[in-house]
PDB file of C-alpha atoms in Angstrom:
ATOM      1  CA  MET L 192     260.047 155.408 210.062  1.00  0.00           C
ATOM      2  CA  THR L 193     263.619 155.946 211.204  1.00  0.00           C
ATOM      3  CA  THR L 194     266.387 157.866 209.499  1.00  0.00           C
ATOM      4  CA  LYS L 195     267.731 154.602 208.112  1.00  0.00           C
ATOM      5  CA  ASN L 196     265.548 155.076 205.056  1.00  0.00           C
ATOM      6  CA  HIS L 197     268.098 157.485 203.622  1.00  0.00           C
ATOM      7  CA  ILE L 198     267.560 157.988 199.897  1.00  0.00           C
ATOM      8  CA  ILE L 199     270.715 158.765 197.945  1.00  0.00           C
ATOM      9  CA  PRO L 200     270.081 161.456 195.297  1.00  0.00           C
ATOM     10  CA  VAL L 201     270.441 160.310 191.669  1.00  0.00           C
ATOM     11  CA  LYS L 202     273.201 162.889 191.150  1.00  0.00           C
ATOM     12  CA  ASN L 203     275.373 161.207 193.802  1.00  0.00           C
ATOM     13  CA  TYR L 204     275.004 157.832 192.107  1.00  0.00           C
ATOM     14  CA  LEU L 205     276.087 159.417 188.826  1.00  0.00           C
ATOM     15  CA  LEU L 206     279.128 161.026 190.480  1.00  0.00           C
ATOM     16  CA  ILE L 207     280.216 157.708 191.980  1.00  0.00           C
ATOM     17  CA  THR L 208     279.796 156.025 188.585  1.00  0.00           C
ATOM     18  CA  ALA L 209     281.909 158.753 186.947  1.00  0.00           C
ATOM     19  CA  ALA L 210     284.614 158.199 189.571  1.00  0.00           C
ATOM     20  CA  LEU L 211     284.536 154.450 188.867  1.00  0.00           C
ATOM     21  CA  PHE L 212     284.912 155.080 185.123  1.00  0.00           C
ATOM     22  CA  VAL L 213     287.870 157.401 185.726  1.00  0.00           C
ATOM     23  CA  LEU L 214     289.547 154.855 187.999  1.00  0.00           C
ATOM     24  CA  THR L 215     289.054 152.171 185.325  1.00  0.00           C
ATOM     25  CA  VAL L 216     290.817 154.377 182.778  1.00  0.00           C
ATOM     26  CA  VAL L 217     293.593 155.045 185.315  1.00  0.00           C
ATOM     27  CA  THR L 218     294.195 151.394 186.041  1.00  0.00           C
ATOM     28  CA  VAL L 219     294.335 150.512 182.339  1.00  0.00           C
ATOM     29  CA  ALA L 220     296.710 153.415 181.614  1.00  0.00           C
ATOM     30  CA  VAL L 221     299.062 152.534 184.477  1.00  0.00           C
ATOM     31  CA  SER L 222     299.287 148.944 183.239  1.00  0.00           C
ATOM     32  CA  PHE L 223     301.101 150.213 180.147  1.00  0.00           C
ATOM     33  CA  VAL L 224     303.818 151.816 182.297  1.00  0.00           C
ATOM     34  CA  ASP L 225     306.519 149.425 183.481  1.00  0.00           C
ATOM     35  CA  LEU L 226     306.790 149.725 187.261  1.00  0.00           C
ATOM     36  CA  GLY L 227     308.126 146.218 187.821  1.00  0.00           C
ATOM     37  CA  GLY L 228     306.669 144.541 190.876  1.00  0.00           C
ATOM     38  CA  PHE L 229     304.896 147.744 191.769  1.00  0.00           C
ATOM     39  CA  ASN L 230     302.368 147.272 188.935  1.00  0.00           C
ATOM     40  CA  VAL L 231     300.470 144.680 190.931  1.00  0.00           C
ATOM     41  CA  VAL L 232     300.391 146.932 193.988  1.00  0.00           C
ATOM     42  CA  VAL L 233     298.988 149.878 192.032  1.00  0.00           C
ATOM     43  CA  ALA L 234     296.447 147.693 190.222  1.00  0.00           C
ATOM     44  CA  LEU L 235     295.189 146.214 193.489  1.00  0.00           C
ATOM     45  CA  ALA L 236     295.170 149.627 195.184  1.00  0.00           C
ATOM     46  CA  VAL L 237     293.004 151.142 192.426  1.00  0.00           C
ATOM     47  CA  ALA L 238     290.730 148.068 192.485  1.00  0.00           C
ATOM     48  CA  SER L 239     290.387 148.470 196.262  1.00  0.00           C
ATOM     49  CA  VAL L 240     289.367 152.113 195.922  1.00  0.00           C
ATOM     50  CA  LYS L 241     286.757 151.150 193.312  1.00  0.00           C
ATOM     51  CA  ALA L 242     285.515 148.335 195.531  1.00  0.00           C
ATOM     52  CA  THR L 243     285.249 150.709 198.489  1.00  0.00           C
ATOM     53  CA  LEU L 244     283.157 153.148 196.464  1.00  0.00           C
ATOM     54  CA  VAL L 245     280.820 150.362 195.333  1.00  0.00           C
ATOM     55  CA  ALA L 246     280.519 148.963 198.866  1.00  0.00           C
ATOM     56  CA  LEU L 247     279.989 152.283 200.641  1.00  0.00           C
ATOM     57  CA  PHE L 248     277.565 153.900 198.207  1.00  0.00           C
ATOM     58  CA  PHE L 249     276.047 151.411 195.776  1.00  0.00           C
ATOM     59  CA  MET L 250     275.693 148.854 198.544  1.00  0.00           C
ATOM     60  CA  HIS L 251     274.607 151.623 200.935  1.00  0.00           C
ATOM     61  CA  LEU L 252     277.042 150.649 203.726  1.00  0.00           C
ATOM     62  CA  TRP L 253     277.877 154.271 204.490  1.00  0.00           C
ATOM     63  CA  TYR L 254     274.276 154.980 205.489  1.00  0.00           C
ATOM     64  CA  ASP L 255     273.123 151.664 206.877  1.00  0.00           C
ATOM     65  CA  ASN L 256     273.287 149.826 210.204  1.00  0.00           C
ATOM     66  CA  LYS L 257     277.006 149.452 210.995  1.00  0.00           C
ATOM     67  CA  LEU L 258     276.453 145.718 211.567  1.00  0.00           C
ATOM     68  CA  TYR L 259     276.324 145.169 207.775  1.00  0.00           C
ATOM     69  CA  MET L 260     279.664 146.921 207.342  1.00  0.00           C
ATOM     70  CA  LEU L 261     281.098 144.811 210.140  1.00  0.00           C
ATOM     71  CA  ILE L 262     280.035 141.595 208.392  1.00  0.00           C
ATOM     72  CA  PHE L 263     281.595 142.787 205.137  1.00  0.00           C
ATOM     73  CA  VAL L 264     284.846 143.844 206.837  1.00  0.00           C
ATOM     74  CA  ILE L 265     285.068 140.518 208.665  1.00  0.00           C
ATOM     75  CA  ALA L 266     284.803 138.699 205.335  1.00  0.00           C
ATOM     76  CA  ILE L 267     287.659 140.774 203.915  1.00  0.00           C
ATOM     77  CA  VAL L 268     289.803 140.256 207.016  1.00  0.00           C
ATOM     78  CA  ILE L 269     289.311 136.478 206.903  1.00  0.00           C
ATOM     79  CA  LEU L 270     290.261 136.467 203.220  1.00  0.00           C
ATOM     80  CA  ALA L 271     293.353 138.597 203.892  1.00  0.00           C
ATOM     81  CA  VAL L 272     294.527 136.284 206.671  1.00  0.00           C
ATOM     82  CA  PHE L 273     293.851 133.301 204.393  1.00  0.00           C
ATOM     83  CA  ILE L 274     296.048 134.691 201.609  1.00  0.00           C
ATOM     84  CA  ILE L 275     298.832 136.087 203.796  1.00  0.00           C
ATOM     85  CA  ILE L 276     299.347 132.986 205.935  1.00  0.00           C
ATOM     86  CA  ILE L 277     299.395 130.725 202.870  1.00  0.00           C
ATOM     87  CA  MET L 278     301.912 132.972 201.129  1.00  0.00           C
ATOM     88  CA  PHE L 279     304.243 132.707 204.146  1.00  0.00           C
ATOM     89  CA  ASP L 280     304.323 128.995 203.465  1.00  0.00           C
ATOM     90  CA  VAL L 281     304.487 129.077 199.673  1.00  0.00           C
ATOM     91  CA  MET L 282     307.264 131.672 199.463  1.00  0.00           C
ATOM     92  CA  THR L 283     309.547 129.834 201.909  1.00  0.00           C
ATOM     93  CA  ARG L 284     309.246 126.307 200.490  1.00  0.00           C
ATOM     94  CA  ASP L 285     312.634 126.460 198.804  1.00  0.00           C
ATOM     95  CA  ASP L 286     314.313 126.970 202.172  1.00  0.00           C
ATOM     96  CA  ILE L 287     314.147 123.242 202.794  1.00  0.00           C
ATOM     97  CA  TYR L 288     316.681 122.610 200.029  1.00  0.00           C
ATOM     98  CA  GLN L 289     319.213 124.950 201.644  1.00  0.00           C
ATOM     99  CA  PHE L 290     318.566 123.249 204.963  1.00  0.00           C
ATOM    100  CA  ALA L 291     319.109 119.790 203.436  1.00  0.00           C
ATOM    101  CA  GLN L 292     322.311 120.975 201.827  1.00  0.00           C
ATOM    102  CA  SER L 293     323.607 122.385 205.066  1.00  0.00           C
ATOM    103  CA  LEU L 294     322.903 119.024 206.723  1.00  0.00           C
ATOM    104  CA  THR L 295     324.865 117.145 204.054  1.00  0.00           C
ATOM    105  CA  GLY L 296     327.692 119.574 204.648  1.00  0.00           C
ATOM    106  CA  LEU L 297     327.770 118.584 208.306  1.00  0.00           C
ATOM    107  CA  LEU L 298     327.867 114.863 207.592  1.00  0.00           C
ATOM    108  CA  THR L 299     330.798 114.872 205.167  1.00  0.00           C
TER     109      THR L 299
ATOM    110  CA  MET T  78     251.297 149.199 217.251  1.00  0.00           C
ATOM    111  CA  SER T  79     249.373 148.608 214.064  1.00  0.00           C
ATOM    112  CA  GLU T  80     249.900 150.513 210.833  1.00  0.00           C
ATOM    113  CA  ALA T  81     247.306 150.737 208.127  1.00  0.00           C
ATOM    114  CA  THR T  82     249.915 151.002 205.393  1.00  0.00           C
ATOM    115  CA  ALA T  83     250.382 149.129 202.144  1.00  0.00           C
ATOM    116  CA  HIS T  84     253.212 146.947 203.428  1.00  0.00           C
ATOM    117  CA  ASN T  85     251.025 145.260 206.041  1.00  0.00           C
ATOM    118  CA  GLY T  86     250.473 142.425 203.588  1.00  0.00           C
ATOM    119  CA  ASN T  87     254.209 141.793 203.494  1.00  0.00           C
ATOM    120  CA  LEU T  88     254.762 141.946 207.255  1.00  0.00           C
ATOM    121  CA  GLU T  89     255.261 138.472 208.695  1.00  0.00           C
ATOM    122  CA  HIS T  90     253.863 138.326 212.235  1.00  0.00           C
ATOM    123  CA  HIS T  91     256.918 136.770 213.845  1.00  0.00           C
ATOM    124  CA  PHE T  92     258.647 140.148 213.400  1.00  0.00           C
ATOM    125  CA  ILE T  93     258.045 143.097 215.709  1.00  0.00           C
ATOM    126  CA  ASP T  94     257.662 145.525 212.823  1.00  0.00           C
ATOM    127  CA  ALA T  95     258.523 146.013 209.153  1.00  0.00           C
ATOM    128  CA  GLU T  96     261.867 147.540 209.972  1.00  0.00           C
ATOM    129  CA  GLN T  97     263.022 144.518 211.964  1.00  0.00           C
ATOM    130  CA  GLN T  98     261.882 142.267 209.127  1.00  0.00           C
ATOM    131  CA  LYS T  99     263.876 144.301 206.624  1.00  0.00           C
ATOM    132  CA  ASP T 100     266.921 144.306 208.926  1.00  0.00           C
ATOM    133  CA  SER T 101     266.753 140.517 209.277  1.00  0.00           C
ATOM    134  CA  ALA T 102     266.544 140.035 205.532  1.00  0.00           C
ATOM    135  CA  LYS T 103     269.491 142.332 204.924  1.00  0.00           C
ATOM    136  CA  ILE T 104     271.653 140.719 207.606  1.00  0.00           C
ATOM    137  CA  GLY T 105     270.881 137.347 206.029  1.00  0.00           C
ATOM    138  CA  MET T 106     271.947 138.625 202.621  1.00  0.00           C
ATOM    139  CA  TRP T 107     275.167 140.157 203.989  1.00  0.00           C
ATOM    140  CA  LEU T 108     276.041 136.854 205.686  1.00  0.00           C
ATOM    141  CA  PHE T 109     275.457 135.105 202.362  1.00  0.00           C
ATOM    142  CA  LEU T 110     277.735 137.670 200.680  1.00  0.00           C
ATOM    143  CA  LEU T 111     280.386 136.793 203.284  1.00  0.00           C
ATOM    144  CA  THR T 112     280.240 133.167 202.138  1.00  0.00           C
ATOM    145  CA  GLU T 113     280.432 134.296 198.501  1.00  0.00           C
ATOM    146  CA  ILE T 114     283.518 136.418 199.227  1.00  0.00           C
ATOM    147  CA  LEU T 115     285.192 133.407 200.802  1.00  0.00           C
ATOM    148  CA  THR T 116     284.152 131.132 197.917  1.00  0.00           C
ATOM    149  CA  PHE T 117     285.776 133.384 195.363  1.00  0.00           C
ATOM    150  CA  GLY T 118     288.496 133.999 197.941  1.00  0.00           C
ATOM    151  CA  GLY T 119     289.576 130.384 197.669  1.00  0.00           C
ATOM    152  CA  LEU T 120     290.093 130.870 193.939  1.00  0.00           C
ATOM    153  CA  PHE T 121     291.933 134.148 194.547  1.00  0.00           C
ATOM    154  CA  VAL T 122     294.271 132.231 196.869  1.00  0.00           C
ATOM    155  CA  ALA T 123     294.916 129.710 194.105  1.00  0.00           C
ATOM    156  CA  TYR T 124     295.622 132.584 191.727  1.00  0.00           C
ATOM    157  CA  THR T 125     298.041 134.155 194.212  1.00  0.00           C
ATOM    158  CA  ILE T 126     299.946 130.918 194.725  1.00  0.00           C
ATOM    159  CA  PHE T 127     300.270 130.044 191.046  1.00  0.00           C
ATOM    160  CA  ARG T 128     301.169 133.560 190.004  1.00  0.00           C
ATOM    161  CA  SER T 129     303.877 133.881 192.651  1.00  0.00           C
ATOM    162  CA  LEU T 130     305.346 130.535 191.578  1.00  0.00           C
ATOM    163  CA  ASN T 131     305.095 131.260 187.833  1.00  0.00           C
ATOM    164  CA  PRO T 132     305.369 135.036 187.322  1.00  0.00           C
ATOM    165  CA  GLU T 133     306.719 134.856 183.774  1.00  0.00           C
ATOM    166  CA  MET T 134     304.024 132.441 182.632  1.00  0.00           C
ATOM    167  CA  PHE T 135     301.319 134.773 183.886  1.00  0.00           C
ATOM    168  CA  PHE T 136     302.947 137.792 182.279  1.00  0.00           C
ATOM    169  CA  ASN T 137     303.285 136.095 178.892  1.00  0.00           C
ATOM    170  CA  ALA T 138     299.897 134.392 179.020  1.00  0.00           C
ATOM    171  CA  HIS T 139     297.917 137.533 179.801  1.00  0.00           C
ATOM    172  CA  LYS T 140     298.847 138.932 176.386  1.00  0.00           C
ATOM    173  CA  PHE T 141     296.390 136.455 174.891  1.00  0.00           C
ATOM    174  CA  LEU T 142     293.576 138.293 176.650  1.00  0.00           C
ATOM    175  CA  ASP T 143     291.995 141.287 174.941  1.00  0.00           C
ATOM    176  CA  THR T 144     292.467 144.224 177.320  1.00  0.00           C
ATOM    177  CA  GLU T 145     289.948 146.378 175.456  1.00  0.00           C
ATOM    178  CA  LEU T 146     287.203 143.778 175.769  1.00  0.00           C
ATOM    179  CA  GLY T 147     288.029 143.384 179.443  1.00  0.00           C
ATOM    180  CA  ALA T 148     287.890 147.137 180.023  1.00  0.00           C
ATOM    181  CA  PHE T 149     284.642 147.347 178.056  1.00  0.00           C
ATOM    182  CA  ASN T 150     283.144 144.617 180.240  1.00  0.00           C
ATOM    183  CA  THR T 151     284.288 146.492 183.355  1.00  0.00           C
ATOM    184  CA  ILE T 152     282.450 149.611 182.190  1.00  0.00           C
ATOM    185  CA  VAL T 153     279.391 147.486 181.325  1.00  0.00           C
ATOM    186  CA  LEU T 154     279.242 145.971 184.806  1.00  0.00           C
ATOM    187  CA  ILE T 155     279.780 149.298 186.568  1.00  0.00           C
ATOM    188  CA  THR T 156     276.921 150.771 184.526  1.00  0.00           C
ATOM    189  CA  SER T 157     274.734 147.796 185.383  1.00  0.00           C
ATOM    190  CA  SER T 158     275.461 148.448 189.058  1.00  0.00           C
ATOM    191  CA  LEU T 159     274.353 152.043 188.527  1.00  0.00           C
ATOM    192  CA  THR T 160     271.071 151.055 186.877  1.00  0.00           C
ATOM    193  CA  MET T 161     270.464 148.517 189.664  1.00  0.00           C
ATOM    194  CA  ALA T 162     270.978 151.217 192.310  1.00  0.00           C
ATOM    195  CA  LEU T 163     268.734 153.595 190.367  1.00  0.00           C
ATOM    196  CA  ALA T 164     266.026 150.924 190.193  1.00  0.00           C
ATOM    197  CA  ILE T 165     265.997 150.771 193.989  1.00  0.00           C
ATOM    198  CA  GLN T 166     266.079 154.557 194.198  1.00  0.00           C
ATOM    199  CA  SER T 167     263.069 154.749 191.879  1.00  0.00           C
ATOM    200  CA  LEU T 168     261.088 152.429 194.144  1.00  0.00           C
ATOM    201  CA  GLN T 169     262.063 154.558 197.140  1.00  0.00           C
ATOM    202  CA  VAL T 170     260.480 157.616 195.498  1.00  0.00           C
ATOM    203  CA  ASN T 171     257.445 155.635 194.358  1.00  0.00           C
ATOM    204  CA  LYS T 172     258.183 155.395 190.641  1.00  0.00           C
ATOM    205  CA  PRO T 173     257.692 151.661 189.938  1.00  0.00           C
ATOM    206  CA  LYS T 174     257.470 152.087 186.159  1.00  0.00           C
ATOM    207  CA  LEU T 175     260.869 153.785 186.127  1.00  0.00           C
ATOM    208  CA  ALA T 176     262.229 151.081 188.423  1.00  0.00           C
ATOM    209  CA  TYR T 177     261.004 148.465 185.952  1.00  0.00           C
ATOM    210  CA  ARG T 178     262.905 150.146 183.135  1.00  0.00           C
ATOM    211  CA  TYR T 179     266.075 150.374 185.210  1.00  0.00           C
ATOM    212  CA  LEU T 180     265.811 146.669 186.059  1.00  0.00           C
ATOM    213  CA  LEU T 181     265.456 145.840 182.364  1.00  0.00           C
ATOM    214  CA  ALA T 182     268.483 148.018 181.608  1.00  0.00           C
ATOM    215  CA  THR T 183     270.478 146.118 184.259  1.00  0.00           C
ATOM    216  CA  PHE T 184     269.412 142.857 182.637  1.00  0.00           C
ATOM    217  CA  ILE T 185     270.509 144.060 179.196  1.00  0.00           C
ATOM    218  CA  PHE T 186     273.908 145.207 180.471  1.00  0.00           C
ATOM    219  CA  ALA T 187     274.388 141.828 182.152  1.00  0.00           C
ATOM    220  CA  ALA T 188     273.525 140.091 178.883  1.00  0.00           C
ATOM    221  CA  THR T 189     276.020 142.323 177.059  1.00  0.00           C
ATOM    222  CA  PHE T 190     278.712 141.239 179.493  1.00  0.00           C
ATOM    223  CA  LEU T 191     277.943 137.586 178.750  1.00  0.00           C
ATOM    224  CA  VAL T 192     277.975 138.151 174.984  1.00  0.00           C
ATOM    225  CA  VAL T 193     281.473 139.658 175.212  1.00  0.00           C
ATOM    226  CA  LYS T 194     282.606 136.748 177.392  1.00  0.00           C
ATOM    227  CA  TYR T 195     281.157 134.356 174.779  1.00  0.00           C
ATOM    228  CA  PHE T 196     283.361 135.890 172.107  1.00  0.00           C
ATOM    229  CA  GLU T 197     286.393 135.752 174.387  1.00  0.00           C
ATOM    230  CA  TYR T 198     285.783 132.120 175.319  1.00  0.00           C
ATOM    231  CA  SER T 199     285.095 130.937 171.773  1.00  0.00           C
ATOM    232  CA  HIS T 200     288.329 132.552 170.581  1.00  0.00           C
ATOM    233  CA  LYS T 201     290.223 130.618 173.251  1.00  0.00           C
ATOM    234  CA  PHE T 202     288.414 127.361 172.462  1.00  0.00           C
ATOM    235  CA  HIS T 203     289.449 127.870 168.855  1.00  0.00           C
ATOM    236  CA  LEU T 204     293.104 128.145 169.866  1.00  0.00           C
ATOM    237  CA  GLY T 205     292.944 125.210 172.259  1.00  0.00           C
ATOM    238  CA  GLN T 206     293.513 127.365 175.341  1.00  0.00           C
ATOM    239  CA  LEU T 207     291.148 125.266 177.423  1.00  0.00           C
ATOM    240  CA  PRO T 208     291.052 124.440 181.122  1.00  0.00           C
ATOM    241  CA  GLY T 209     292.617 121.336 182.609  1.00  0.00           C
ATOM    242  CA  ARG T 210     292.984 118.220 180.494  1.00  0.00           C
ATOM    243  CA  PHE T 211     291.378 119.795 177.417  1.00  0.00           C
ATOM    244  CA  TYR T 212     294.321 122.144 176.968  1.00  0.00           C
ATOM    245  CA  THR T 213     296.053 121.726 173.582  1.00  0.00           C
ATOM    246  CA  PHE T 214     297.549 125.125 172.887  1.00  0.00           C
ATOM    247  CA  GLU T 215     301.310 125.171 172.327  1.00  0.00           C
ATOM    248  CA  GLY T 216     302.725 127.992 174.361  1.00  0.00           C
ATOM    249  CA  VAL T 217     304.830 130.699 172.793  1.00  0.00           C
ATOM    250  CA  GLU T 218     307.869 132.552 174.112  1.00  0.00           C
ATOM    251  CA  GLY T 219     309.137 129.418 175.792  1.00  0.00           C
ATOM    252  CA  THR T 220     306.465 129.027 178.453  1.00  0.00           C
ATOM    253  CA  ASN T 221     303.423 126.776 178.510  1.00  0.00           C
ATOM    254  CA  PRO T 222     300.572 128.925 179.907  1.00  0.00           C
ATOM    255  CA  HIS T 223     298.269 126.029 180.813  1.00  0.00           C
ATOM    256  CA  ILE T 224     297.982 126.976 184.488  1.00  0.00           C
ATOM    257  CA  PHE T 225     297.039 130.558 183.646  1.00  0.00           C
ATOM    258  CA  PHE T 226     294.161 129.449 181.434  1.00  0.00           C
ATOM    259  CA  GLY T 227     292.989 126.884 183.945  1.00  0.00           C
ATOM    260  CA  ILE T 228     292.630 129.548 186.618  1.00  0.00           C
ATOM    261  CA  TYR T 229     291.247 132.065 184.116  1.00  0.00           C
ATOM    262  CA  PHE T 230     288.398 129.761 183.124  1.00  0.00           C
ATOM    263  CA  MET T 231     287.620 128.712 186.695  1.00  0.00           C
ATOM    264  CA  MET T 232     287.407 132.260 188.004  1.00  0.00           C
ATOM    265  CA  THR T 233     285.683 133.965 185.083  1.00  0.00           C
ATOM    266  CA  GLY T 234     283.483 130.882 184.674  1.00  0.00           C
ATOM    267  CA  LEU T 235     282.288 130.948 188.275  1.00  0.00           C
ATOM    268  CA  HIS T 236     281.812 134.696 187.942  1.00  0.00           C
ATOM    269  CA  GLY T 237     279.840 134.163 184.704  1.00  0.00           C
ATOM    270  CA  ILE T 238     277.571 131.667 186.455  1.00  0.00           C
ATOM    271  CA  HIS T 239     276.888 134.326 189.080  1.00  0.00           C
ATOM    272  CA  VAL T 240     276.029 136.806 186.319  1.00  0.00           C
ATOM    273  CA  ILE T 241     273.524 134.325 184.885  1.00  0.00           C
ATOM    274  CA  ILE T 242     271.964 133.733 188.301  1.00  0.00           C
ATOM    275  CA  GLY T 243     271.814 137.499 188.828  1.00  0.00           C
ATOM    276  CA  MET T 244     270.049 137.917 185.493  1.00  0.00           C
ATOM    277  CA  GLY T 245     267.421 135.396 186.540  1.00  0.00           C
ATOM    278  CA  LEU T 246     266.853 137.217 189.822  1.00  0.00           C
ATOM    279  CA  ILE T 247     266.653 140.605 188.097  1.00  0.00           C
ATOM    280  CA  LEU T 248     264.091 139.255 185.629  1.00  0.00           C
ATOM    281  CA  TRP T 249     262.037 137.923 188.541  1.00  0.00           C
ATOM    282  CA  LEU T 250     262.215 141.366 190.198  1.00  0.00           C
ATOM    283  CA  ALA T 251     261.243 143.108 186.949  1.00  0.00           C
ATOM    284  CA  ILE T 252     258.115 140.974 186.644  1.00  0.00           C
ATOM    285  CA  LYS T 253     257.109 141.669 190.250  1.00  0.00           C
ATOM    286  CA  THR T 254     257.857 145.387 189.832  1.00  0.00           C
ATOM    287  CA  ARG T 255     255.685 145.574 186.762  1.00  0.00           C
ATOM    288  CA  LYS T 256     252.868 144.000 188.778  1.00  0.00           C
ATOM    289  CA  LEU T 257     253.333 146.846 191.294  1.00  0.00           C
ATOM    290  CA  GLN T 258     254.219 144.436 194.096  1.00  0.00           C
ATOM    291  CA  PHE T 259     256.887 146.814 195.444  1.00  0.00           C
ATOM    292  CA  SER T 260     256.441 150.247 197.028  1.00  0.00           C
ATOM    293  CA  PRO T 261     258.391 152.773 199.123  1.00  0.00           C
ATOM    294  CA  ASP T 262     257.283 150.734 202.130  1.00  0.00           C
ATOM    295  CA  TYR T 263     258.430 147.370 200.813  1.00  0.00           C
ATOM    296  CA  TYR T 264     261.244 146.771 198.330  1.00  0.00           C
ATOM    297  CA  THR T 265     263.481 144.457 200.357  1.00  0.00           C
ATOM    298  CA  PRO T 266     263.900 141.766 197.639  1.00  0.00           C
ATOM    299  CA  VAL T 267     265.069 144.434 195.205  1.00  0.00           C
ATOM    300  CA  GLU T 268     267.596 145.714 197.742  1.00  0.00           C
ATOM    301  CA  ASN T 269     268.930 142.243 198.466  1.00  0.00           C
ATOM    302  CA  VAL T 270     269.266 141.246 194.806  1.00  0.00           C
ATOM    303  CA  GLY T 271     270.955 144.628 194.369  1.00  0.00           C
ATOM    304  CA  LEU T 272     273.497 143.689 197.032  1.00  0.00           C
ATOM    305  CA  PHE T 273     274.155 140.400 195.224  1.00  0.00           C
ATOM    306  CA  TRP T 274     274.574 142.212 191.917  1.00  0.00           C
ATOM    307  CA  HIS T 275     276.982 144.766 193.387  1.00  0.00           C
ATOM    308  CA  LEU T 276     279.072 141.891 194.735  1.00  0.00           C
ATOM    309  CA  VAL T 277     279.236 140.385 191.239  1.00  0.00           C
ATOM    310  CA  ASP T 278     280.501 143.782 190.055  1.00  0.00           C
ATOM    311  CA  LEU T 279     282.993 143.920 192.963  1.00  0.00           C
ATOM    312  CA  ILE T 280     284.475 140.541 192.060  1.00  0.00           C
ATOM    313  CA  TRP T 281     284.935 141.582 188.436  1.00  0.00           C
ATOM    314  CA  ILE T 282     286.619 144.813 189.596  1.00  0.00           C
ATOM    315  CA  PHE T 283     289.366 142.575 190.997  1.00  0.00           C
ATOM    316  CA  LEU T 284     289.345 139.930 188.245  1.00  0.00           C
ATOM    317  CA  PHE T 285     289.924 142.503 185.511  1.00  0.00           C
ATOM    318  CA  PRO T 286     293.328 143.856 186.654  1.00  0.00           C
ATOM    319  CA  LEU T 287     294.526 140.457 187.885  1.00  0.00           C
ATOM    320  CA  PHE T 288     294.023 138.743 184.528  1.00  0.00           C
ATOM    321  CA  TYR T 289     294.037 141.484 181.892  1.00  0.00           C
ATOM    322  CA  LEU T 290     296.477 144.052 183.259  1.00  0.00           C
ATOM    323  CA  ILE T 291     299.486 142.033 184.402  1.00  0.00           C
ATOM    324  CA  GLY T 292     302.616 144.195 184.261  1.00  0.00           C
TER     325      GLY T 292
END
C-alpha cells in the first residue's frame, strides 16, 4: 500500500469543523455592518475560505493525487471565466444608448 | 502479483491492482463533480446577472428570508459533512459499526436541513412568493421582488434535490456498511458519496451568503 492511504486524525476533522463554524458566525456578523458594495466581496471571500477548507480536508484534496485537485481547479476556472466574460457584456449594455445618441447628434 | 486480502472480491480484473481501481473511481467522481459545479454555475451566472441589474430588488427581497434559519441550516450541513468524513475515517480504522452510526447521523442532519427548508418554503407559498408564473405576492418598499424569488427557488430547489439524492445514497451506504461489505481495504463507494455530499455542502456555503446575507 502506498502513502496515499493517509488517514486524517479525528481531532483534525474537529478543528476544521470548528473553523467552519467560526467563519459562519463571522460572515453573519459582518452582514450586519454596512460596508456598501464591499459586503458582497467580504461575504464571497469568507465563503471561499470555507469552501477551500472543505475541499482540501473534508474532500481530502490536500493529501490525494494532485490530478483530483487539478480537475476541481479547472472547474472553478471555467466557472470564473463564464461569469466574468458575461458580466463584461451585461455591465456595458447601456453604452449602446450613448452611442445611438452621439450618432443622432452627428446627423442633426 | 496476487494478494490474499479481503478486497480481492471487489477487484475487477481489468484493473492492474486495487489502487488503480480506486484511482479510476475517484477520477470519475471528480469529473462528475466538475459537471455539477458547472450546472450550478449556470444558475450562479443567472444570479449574478439579475442581481447586478436589480441591486435594490435583491436587497429588499432578501429581508423576507430568515437569516437565523439559513445560518442554522449552514451549521447543520457543515456538521453533516463532518459526520460523513468521520464515517469514512471509521472504515479506514476498521470500525464499521461506528461508520454505520456516523452515516445515520449524516442522514439525520440532511433530513433536518430539508425540514427547515420545508418550513421556509411553506411560509413563502403562504405569502404567494412563488417562482415564475405562480408569483402573486405584492412587493413592498416599491419594488416587486419576483425575480429574486424565482432564482431563490430554482437554486435552493436544485440544491434540495441534490440533498434528497445524497440522502438516498447515504442510506444505501449505511445498509451496505451494516452488512460489513466495506473494510479498510475497500471503501471506495463511501469515499465517492462523501465527495458528492461535500460538494452539496460547498454549494450551500455559497448559496447562504448570496441569498440570506445581502448587504
